[in-house]
Amino acid sequence: MTVPAIRLDHVGKSFALDGGKQFTALSDIDLSIGKGEFVALLGPSGCGKSTILRLVAALEAPSTGKVSIEGADPQALSRSHRLGVAFQDHALLPWLDVRANVALPFQVAGKKVDSARVAELIRLVGLSGFEKARPRQLSGGMRQRASIARALALQPEVLLLDEPFGALDAVTRRQMNVELQRIWSAQRITTLLVTHSVDEALFLADRVIVMSGRPGRIIRDITVPFERPRKPSVMRDPAFHQLVDELTLALEPEGEAE
Amino acid sequence: MTARSDGLQRFLLGLVGIGLFLGMWQVIGVYRLAGLTWPPLTDVLVFVADPSKRTLFARAITASFIAVVTGYGIGVIAGIALAMLGRVATVLKPGLDRLIAVIHAIPLVALAPLFMVAANRDSTPASIAALGVFYMIYVATTSGLNAASAAHRDVFTALGASPVTRFLRLELPAALPDIVSGMKLAIPVAFIGAIVGEWFGASRGLGLLMVSAMQNFQIPLLWSAVLIVTASSLALFGLMSLVERLTYGRYQ
């Protein structure tokens, strides 16, 4: 049996609230993600999907169960600079220009900056000509693209995307999805995307995991049938619409699901 | 465009304010509204510009300026260094914070006589200035080193940053705006420290000039010394405000 790229083995996470109470964010999450697979975590706000991502990134430790990446502790991945992350908050350093921000992972890893790679990534995310711009001079969509370029800089083995386009308007968001699909198809990195957009999940992912909240748990695990590379026209496919309807229904709170 | 005209308007209003202030000073002086000890501004300016006083002022200004610069420099370096130490050696941090708070709780004026007897009297002005500046910079740097956002910290953790890299590439640059603000606010503190130190009996300096002018009822001399100190402090404060604005523009 091959070791999955990402494995969450009956993972639970609870936080201590003020007043000594416990809040269970995640309960008994069991999930395996294969190498080179693009998985979307879909769910309403507060269902704990970002917590799963933070567990995989080793930014949090599970309360119960075990998270492993390629059979090892998730910290080993980030410590060996093989993890790429992009968050809803682009988290670019305001004092660095685009080029320096994309080059940052090299410096953090203590490696020589590969200028050709940095230039290539900037071109890949469509920011050529903006190398010397600072984050504040860019639009929201451009900042997210820079943030994704940064995440890809070291050719990571695992890419974690937490609502990277959550703050963008619908048109820009769709455009970014198309671009991310193009970028991803060229690299095929094991990717975990957190989103609350059904369209985004179906357009980008190989598998969609639907979650429900309080406590967060997995309620559906759907394989997306569409061929790659996907064009925006796939979103007009009747099969796409049917899956959108199905997932939207699954996301409804149980009481109103009739 | 509106931002620019707003800025222009503020600048012009500022000029009008300063003009009014100086005009009132002159009027009060000319008509003796506040008695004989309030000279008109023009008298003070003529006194400052008087060539026969040039050596007197030059000596005093040089002495005070050296005290301010020395005290400011030592205070800034020590403040940043100790705040960094507290960051790196976290065990020391609570003790360091408390010690520095206690030292700060003692009024600088009360420490001056101690410096006078314990140290060389000519180093007292710089020492007092350094102490005041040090506290200001320590507090600013300490809070600045915590200024990096949670999202930035997460990115550095996910990229596998070592503590040293995190400090040099994230925490220190993120602290710069706070450090520069501290350095701006520390300018008047350095002047107060140096002048107070000189009051207690330094052998030269603007503070000494003020005390002796006051005791000998040399009113124009007293006002001249005050005017010089105020103008220099304001000028340096303005310069640091400019540096602060540039830093904020780049680092936030």
Short mmCIF file of C-alpha atoms in Angstrom, two decimals, chain A residues 79-226:
data_model
loop_
_atom_site.label_atom_id
_atom_site.label_comp_id
_atom_site.label_asym_id
_atom_site.label_seq_id
_atom_site.Cartn_x
_atom_site.Cartn_y
_atom_site.Cartn_z
CA ARG A 79 10.99 22.71 8.30
CA SER A 80 12.48 21.27 5.14
CA HIS A 81 10.88 24.10 3.10
CA ARG A 82 8.68 21.81 1.03
CA LEU A 83 5.35 23.48 1.86
CA GLY A 84 3.64 26.31 0.00
CA VAL A 85 0.79 28.32 1.51
CA ALA A 86 -1.47 31.13 0.36
CA PHE A 87 -4.11 32.62 2.63
CA GLN A 88 -7.16 34.81 2.14
CA ASP A 89 -5.05 37.61 3.60
CA HIS A 90 -2.32 37.70 0.94
CA ALA A 91 0.25 38.24 3.72
CA LEU A 92 2.81 39.80 1.38
CA LEU A 93 5.47 41.79 3.19
CA PRO A 94 4.57 45.46 2.60
CA TRP A 95 8.19 46.59 2.65
CA LEU A 96 9.24 44.30 -0.20
CA ASP A 97 8.35 44.64 -3.87
CA VAL A 98 6.72 41.81 -5.83
CA ARG A 99 10.01 40.28 -6.91
CA ALA A 100 11.42 40.28 -3.36
CA ASN A 101 8.19 38.85 -1.97
CA VAL A 102 8.25 35.98 -4.45
CA ALA A 103 11.95 35.44 -3.69
CA LEU A 104 11.33 35.39 0.08
CA PRO A 105 10.99 31.57 0.40
CA PHE A 106 14.50 31.15 -1.03
CA GLN A 107 15.92 33.49 1.56
CA VAL A 108 13.95 31.92 4.41
CA ALA A 109 15.23 28.52 3.32
CA GLY A 110 18.78 29.88 3.23
CA LYS A 111 19.08 29.15 -0.47
CA LYS A 112 20.48 31.29 -3.21
CA VAL A 113 17.65 33.17 -4.90
CA ASP A 114 16.93 31.57 -8.25
CA SER A 115 16.22 34.75 -10.22
CA ALA A 116 15.17 32.82 -13.31
CA ARG A 117 12.62 30.84 -11.28
CA VAL A 118 11.31 34.03 -9.66
CA ALA A 119 10.95 35.74 -13.04
CA GLU A 120 9.27 32.64 -14.46
CA LEU A 121 6.75 32.53 -11.59
CA ILE A 122 5.97 36.21 -11.92
CA ARG A 123 5.32 35.63 -15.59
CA LEU A 124 3.25 32.52 -14.81
CA VAL A 125 0.89 34.46 -12.54
CA GLY A 126 0.71 37.31 -15.05
CA LEU A 127 2.56 39.96 -13.08
CA SER A 128 5.33 40.71 -15.57
CA GLY A 129 6.05 44.43 -15.50
CA PHE A 130 5.03 44.70 -11.85
CA GLU A 131 8.23 43.23 -10.37
CA LYS A 132 9.13 46.49 -8.68
CA ALA A 133 5.63 47.33 -7.43
CA ARG A 134 4.88 47.16 -3.73
CA PRO A 135 1.84 45.20 -2.53
CA ARG A 136 -0.07 48.38 -1.69
CA GLN A 137 0.25 49.54 -5.29
CA LEU A 138 -1.43 46.37 -6.59
CA SER A 139 -5.08 45.41 -6.87
CA GLY A 140 -6.53 42.66 -4.68
CA GLY A 141 -6.33 40.09 -7.46
CA MET A 142 -2.72 40.96 -8.26
CA ARG A 143 -1.74 40.61 -4.61
CA GLN A 144 -3.29 37.15 -4.49
CA ARG A 145 -1.43 36.18 -7.64
CA ALA A 146 1.84 37.36 -6.09
CA SER A 147 0.97 35.38 -2.97
CA ILE A 148 0.40 32.22 -5.04
CA ALA A 149 3.66 32.80 -6.90
CA ARG A 150 5.40 33.01 -3.53
CA ALA A 151 3.75 29.76 -2.44
CA LEU A 152 5.09 28.03 -5.56
CA ALA A 153 8.61 29.47 -5.38
CA LEU A 154 10.41 26.46 -3.89
CA GLN A 155 8.46 23.91 -5.97
CA PRO A 156 6.69 22.64 -2.87
CA GLU A 157 5.44 19.11 -2.51
CA VAL A 158 2.25 20.26 -0.85
CA LEU A 159 0.31 23.43 -1.61
CA LEU A 160 -2.25 24.75 0.87
CA LEU A 161 -4.70 27.42 -0.26
CA ASP A 162 -7.02 28.95 2.32
CA GLU A 163 -9.76 30.92 0.53
CA PRO A 164 -7.10 32.59 -1.60
CA PHE A 165 -9.74 34.42 -3.64
CA GLY A 166 -12.29 34.89 -0.86
CA ALA A 167 -11.92 38.65 -0.78
CA LEU A 168 -12.22 39.16 -4.54
CA ASP A 169 -15.23 40.15 -6.61
CA ALA A 170 -16.99 37.41 -8.57
CA VAL A 171 -15.52 38.32 -11.98
CA THR A 172 -11.92 38.53 -10.76
CA ARG A 173 -12.44 35.38 -8.76
CA ARG A 174 -13.52 33.37 -11.76
CA GLN A 175 -10.60 34.73 -13.77
CA MET A 176 -8.23 33.74 -10.95
CA ASN A 177 -9.73 30.25 -10.87
CA VAL A 178 -9.02 29.84 -14.56
CA GLU A 179 -5.45 30.99 -14.04
CA LEU A 180 -4.89 28.79 -10.99
CA GLN A 181 -6.21 25.80 -12.97
CA ARG A 182 -3.72 26.58 -15.73
CA ILE A 183 -0.83 27.01 -13.28
CA TRP A 184 -1.73 23.88 -11.35
CA SER A 185 -2.10 21.75 -14.47
CA ALA A 186 1.50 22.62 -15.34
CA GLN A 187 2.85 21.49 -11.96
CA ARG A 188 0.41 18.96 -10.45
CA ILE A 189 1.32 19.59 -6.83
CA THR A 190 -0.65 17.86 -4.07
CA THR A 191 -3.06 20.65 -3.21
CA LEU A 192 -5.60 21.29 -0.48
CA LEU A 193 -7.93 24.20 -1.18
CA VAL A 194 -10.32 25.58 1.41
CA THR A 195 -13.30 27.38 -0.08
CA HIS A 196 -16.96 28.07 0.46
CA SER A 197 -17.62 28.47 -3.25
CA VAL A 198 -19.17 25.38 -4.87
CA ASP A 199 -18.20 26.53 -8.38
CA GLU A 200 -14.61 27.12 -7.36
CA ALA A 201 -14.31 23.68 -5.73
CA LEU A 202 -15.79 21.86 -8.72
CA PHE A 203 -13.83 23.78 -11.31
CA LEU A 204 -10.45 23.31 -9.62
CA ALA A 205 -10.48 20.05 -7.70
CA ASP A 206 -10.19 16.34 -8.44
CA ARG A 207 -12.15 15.62 -5.27
CA VAL A 208 -14.50 17.74 -3.22
CA ILE A 209 -14.90 17.07 0.49
CA VAL A 210 -18.08 18.60 1.89
CA MET A 211 -18.09 19.50 5.56
CA SER A 212 -20.73 20.50 8.04
CA GLY A 213 -20.09 22.54 11.11
CA ARG A 214 -20.28 22.41 14.90
CA PRO A 215 -18.46 20.14 15.30
CA GLY A 216 -16.77 20.06 11.89
CA ARG A 217 -17.03 16.70 10.18
CA ILE A 218 -16.99 15.29 6.67
CA ILE A 219 -20.41 14.59 5.19
CA ARG A 220 -19.62 13.99 1.51
CA ASP A 221 -16.62 12.97 -0.56
CA ILE A 222 -17.19 13.46 -4.28
CA THR A 223 -14.85 12.74 -7.19
CA VAL A 224 -15.08 15.41 -9.87
CA PRO A 225 -15.41 13.76 -13.28
CA PHE A 226 -14.30 16.57 -15.60
#
